[in-house]
Coordinates of C-alpha atoms and ligand atoms in Angstrom, one line a residue:
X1 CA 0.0 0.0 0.0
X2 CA 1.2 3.9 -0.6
X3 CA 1.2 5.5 2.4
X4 CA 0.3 9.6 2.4
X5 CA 2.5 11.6 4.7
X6 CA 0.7 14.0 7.3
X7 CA 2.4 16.8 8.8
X8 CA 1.5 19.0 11.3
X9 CA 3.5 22.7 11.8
X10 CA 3.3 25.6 13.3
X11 CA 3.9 28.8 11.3
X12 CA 2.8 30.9 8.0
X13 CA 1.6 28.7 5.2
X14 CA 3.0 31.6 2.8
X15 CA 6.2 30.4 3.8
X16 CA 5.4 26.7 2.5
X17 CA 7.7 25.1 -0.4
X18 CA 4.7 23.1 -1.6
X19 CA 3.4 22.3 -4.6
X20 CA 0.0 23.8 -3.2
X21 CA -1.2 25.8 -0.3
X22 CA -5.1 26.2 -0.1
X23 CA -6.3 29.7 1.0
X24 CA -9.7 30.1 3.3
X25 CA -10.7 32.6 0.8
X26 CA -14.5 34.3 0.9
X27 CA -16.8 33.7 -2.1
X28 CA -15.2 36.9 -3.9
X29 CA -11.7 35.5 -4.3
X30 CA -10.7 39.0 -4.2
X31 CA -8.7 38.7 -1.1
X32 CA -9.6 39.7 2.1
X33 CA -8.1 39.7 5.7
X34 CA -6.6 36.4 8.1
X35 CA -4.8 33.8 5.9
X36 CA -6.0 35.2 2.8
X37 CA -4.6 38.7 3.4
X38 CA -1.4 37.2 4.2
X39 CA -1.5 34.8 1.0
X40 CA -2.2 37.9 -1.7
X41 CA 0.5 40.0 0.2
X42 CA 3.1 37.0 -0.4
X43 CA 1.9 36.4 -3.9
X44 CA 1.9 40.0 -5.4
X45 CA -0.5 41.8 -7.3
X46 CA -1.0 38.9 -10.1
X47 CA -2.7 36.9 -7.6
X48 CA -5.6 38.8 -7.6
X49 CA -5.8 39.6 -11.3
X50 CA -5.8 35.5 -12.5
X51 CA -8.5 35.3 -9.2
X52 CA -10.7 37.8 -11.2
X53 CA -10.5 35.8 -14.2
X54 CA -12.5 32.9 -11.7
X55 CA -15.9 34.6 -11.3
X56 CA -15.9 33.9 -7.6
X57 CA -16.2 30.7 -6.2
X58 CA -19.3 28.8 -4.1
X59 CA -19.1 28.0 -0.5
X60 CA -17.6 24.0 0.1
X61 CA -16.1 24.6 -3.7
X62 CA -12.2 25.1 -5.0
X63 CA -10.4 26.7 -7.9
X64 CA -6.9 26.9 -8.4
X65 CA -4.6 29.7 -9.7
X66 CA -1.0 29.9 -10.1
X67 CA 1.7 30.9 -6.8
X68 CA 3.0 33.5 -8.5
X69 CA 5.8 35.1 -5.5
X70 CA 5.1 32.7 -3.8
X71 CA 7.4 29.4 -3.0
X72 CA 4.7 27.1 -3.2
X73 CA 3.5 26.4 -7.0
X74 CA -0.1 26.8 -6.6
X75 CA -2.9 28.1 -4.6
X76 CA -6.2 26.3 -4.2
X77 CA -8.9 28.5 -3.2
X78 CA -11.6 27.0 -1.7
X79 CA -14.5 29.2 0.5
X80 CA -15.3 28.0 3.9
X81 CA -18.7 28.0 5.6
X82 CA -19.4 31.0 8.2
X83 CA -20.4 29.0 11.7
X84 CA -24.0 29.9 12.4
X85 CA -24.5 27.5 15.4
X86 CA -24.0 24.4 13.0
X87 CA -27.8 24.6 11.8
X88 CA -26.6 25.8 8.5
X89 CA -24.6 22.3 6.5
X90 CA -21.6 24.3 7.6
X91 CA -20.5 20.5 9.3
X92 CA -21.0 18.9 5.4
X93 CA -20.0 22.1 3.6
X94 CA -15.9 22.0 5.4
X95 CA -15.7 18.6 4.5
X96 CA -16.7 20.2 0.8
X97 CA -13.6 22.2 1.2
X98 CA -11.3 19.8 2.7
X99 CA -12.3 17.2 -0.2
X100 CA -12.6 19.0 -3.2
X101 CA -9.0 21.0 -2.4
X102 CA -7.2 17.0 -2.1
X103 CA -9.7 16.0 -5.5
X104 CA -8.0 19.8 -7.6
X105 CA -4.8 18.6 -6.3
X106 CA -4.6 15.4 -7.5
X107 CA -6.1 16.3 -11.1
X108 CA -3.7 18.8 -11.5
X109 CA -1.1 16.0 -11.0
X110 CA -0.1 18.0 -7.6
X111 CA 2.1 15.9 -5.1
X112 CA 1.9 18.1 -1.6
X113 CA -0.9 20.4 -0.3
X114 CA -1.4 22.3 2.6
X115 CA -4.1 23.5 4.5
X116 CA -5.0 26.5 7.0
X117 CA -7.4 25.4 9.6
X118 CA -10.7 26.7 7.5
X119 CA -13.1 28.6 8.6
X120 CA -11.4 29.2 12.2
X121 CA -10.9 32.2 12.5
X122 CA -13.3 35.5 11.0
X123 CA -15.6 32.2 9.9
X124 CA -16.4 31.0 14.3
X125 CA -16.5 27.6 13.3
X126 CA -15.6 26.0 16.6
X127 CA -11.7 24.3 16.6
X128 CA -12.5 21.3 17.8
X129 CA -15.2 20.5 15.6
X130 CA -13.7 22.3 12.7
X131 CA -10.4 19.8 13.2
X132 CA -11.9 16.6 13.6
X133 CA -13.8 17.6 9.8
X134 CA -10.1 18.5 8.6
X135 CA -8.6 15.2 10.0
X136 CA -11.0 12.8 9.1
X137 CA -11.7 14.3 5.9
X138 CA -7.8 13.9 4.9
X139 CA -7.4 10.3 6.4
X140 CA -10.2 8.9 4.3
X141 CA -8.8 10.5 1.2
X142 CA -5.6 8.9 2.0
X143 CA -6.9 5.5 2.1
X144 CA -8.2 5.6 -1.0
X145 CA -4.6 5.7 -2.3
X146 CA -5.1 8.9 -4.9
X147 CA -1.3 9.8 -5.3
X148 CA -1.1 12.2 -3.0
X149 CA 2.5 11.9 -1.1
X150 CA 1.7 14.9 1.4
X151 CA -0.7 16.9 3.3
X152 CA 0.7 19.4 6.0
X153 CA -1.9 21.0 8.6
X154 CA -0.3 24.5 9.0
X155 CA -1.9 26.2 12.5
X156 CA -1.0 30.0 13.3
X157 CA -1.9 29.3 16.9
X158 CA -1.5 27.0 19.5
X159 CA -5.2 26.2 20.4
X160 CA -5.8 25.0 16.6
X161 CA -1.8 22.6 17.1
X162 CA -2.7 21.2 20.0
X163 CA -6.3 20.3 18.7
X164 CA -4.7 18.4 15.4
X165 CA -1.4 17.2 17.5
X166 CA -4.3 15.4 19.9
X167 CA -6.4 13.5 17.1
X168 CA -3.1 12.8 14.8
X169 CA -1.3 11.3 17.8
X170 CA -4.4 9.1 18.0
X171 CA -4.7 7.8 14.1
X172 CA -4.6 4.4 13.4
X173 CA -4.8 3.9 9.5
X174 CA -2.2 2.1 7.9
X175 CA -2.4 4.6 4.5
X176 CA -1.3 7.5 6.4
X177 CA 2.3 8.1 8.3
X178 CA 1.9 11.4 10.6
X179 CA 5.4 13.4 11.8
X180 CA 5.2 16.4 14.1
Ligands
AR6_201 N1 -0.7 31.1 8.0 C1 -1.4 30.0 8.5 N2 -2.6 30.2 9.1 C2 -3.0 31.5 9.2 C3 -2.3 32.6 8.8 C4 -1.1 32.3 8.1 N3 -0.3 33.3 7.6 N4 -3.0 33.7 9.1 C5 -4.1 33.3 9.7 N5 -4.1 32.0 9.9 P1 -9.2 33.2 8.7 P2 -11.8 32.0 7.9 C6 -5.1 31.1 10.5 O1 -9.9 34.3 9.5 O2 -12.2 31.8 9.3 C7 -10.8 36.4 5.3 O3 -11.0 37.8 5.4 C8 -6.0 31.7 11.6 O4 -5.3 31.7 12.8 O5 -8.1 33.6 7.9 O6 -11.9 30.8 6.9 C9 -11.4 35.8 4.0 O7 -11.4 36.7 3.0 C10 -7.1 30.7 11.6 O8 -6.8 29.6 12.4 O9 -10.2 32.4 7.7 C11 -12.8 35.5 4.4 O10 -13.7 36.6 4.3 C12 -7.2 30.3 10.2 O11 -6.1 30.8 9.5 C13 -12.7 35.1 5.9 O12 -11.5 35.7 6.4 C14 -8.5 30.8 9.4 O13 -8.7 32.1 9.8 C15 -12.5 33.6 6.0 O14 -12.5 33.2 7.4

C-alpha cells in the first residue's frame, strides 16, 4: 500500500515550499483579511488579477490559480462555511472544502498540499469541531490511495496545534504516516 504523509507545523503557510497551499478565501476571491490577506500579500498583485478571471467561487467549492511570489506552485482556493450554530450544513460544507481542495490537487497532478485550519478564524467555526472535519476528511482521502505523497496542517496558533497534535497522535490507519 502507498502510504500519504501528514504533517502537522506551526507557522505561516505563505512560507510553504509546496506544490499547493489552499487559502480560506471568501466567495469573492478578491482577497480579504486572516490567511487570505497574508497569502495575496506574499503572492503579489497577479494573484488577484488571475482570481478575477474565476468569477468567484461557491461556498464548500475550490479553484486553483498559479503561486505567483510565492514558493509554493499553486494556490487552491476554496471558500469556507461562516459558523451559524451548525444549523446551516456548515459540518458537510468543510468537508466540501477539505475534499474537493485534495480531489483539484490530485487532477492537477499536484504531489503536496497544505491546508489552514478553515473557517477558524473571521468564519467561528468551533476548533474542535472544525479539526476533527479536517482530520477525518484527509485520512479517508488517504486511504483511498489517490497519489497524493503529502498533506501538511499548518496552524497559526497553538489552540488550533494542540487540537490536530491530539487527534493525529491518536490515528490508526495504515495509508497514512503522521510526523510532528
Ligand atoms: N498562515 C497560516 N494560518 C494562518 C495565517 C497564516 N499566515 N494567518 C491566519 N491563519 P481566517 P476563515 C489562521 O480568518 O475563518 C478572510 O477575510 C488563523 O489563525 O483567515 O476561513 C477571508 O477573505 C485561523 O486559524 O479564515 C474570508 O472573508 C485560520 O487561519 C474570511 O476571512 C483561518 O482564519 C474567512 O474566514
Amino acid at each position: 500500500m502507498i502510504v500519504m504523509k501528514i504533517k502537522l507545523k506551526l507557522g505561516d503557510i505563505t512560507k510553504l515550499q509546496t506544490d499547493a497551499i489552499v487559502n480560506a478565501a471568501n466567495s469573492s476571491l478578491l482577497g480579504g483579511g486572516g490567511v487570505d490577506g497574508a497569502i495575496h500579500r506574499a503572492a503579489g498583485r497577479q494573484l488577484v488579477e488571475e482570481c478575477r478571471m474565476l468569477n468567484g467561487c461557491r461556498t464548500g467549492e475550490a479553484k486553483i490559480t498559479k503561486g505567483y511570489k510565492l514558493s509554493a506552485k499553486h494556490v487552491i482556493h476554496t471558500v469556507g462555511p461562516v459558523w451559524n450554530g451548525g444549523t446551516k450544513n456548515e459540518e458537510a460544507l468543510l468537508r466540501d472544502c477539505y475534499q474537493n481542495s485534495l480531489v483539484l490537487a490530485v487532477k492537477n497532478g499536484l504531489q503536496s498540499i497544505a491546508f489552514p485550519c478553515i473557517s477558524t478564524g473571521r468564519y467561528r467555526f468551533p476548533i474542535q469541531l472544525a479539526t476533527e472535519i479536517a482530520v477525518e476528511t484527509v485520512t479517508t482521502f488517504a486511504s483511498l490511495n489517490n497519489g497524493l505523497d503529502e498533506v501538511i496542517f499548518i496552524c497559526n496558533d497553538q489552540e488550533n496545534y494542540n487540537q490536530y497534535s491530539n487527534l493525529l497522535e491518536a490515528i490508526n490507519n495504515s495509508a497514512v504516516s503522521v510526523e510532528f
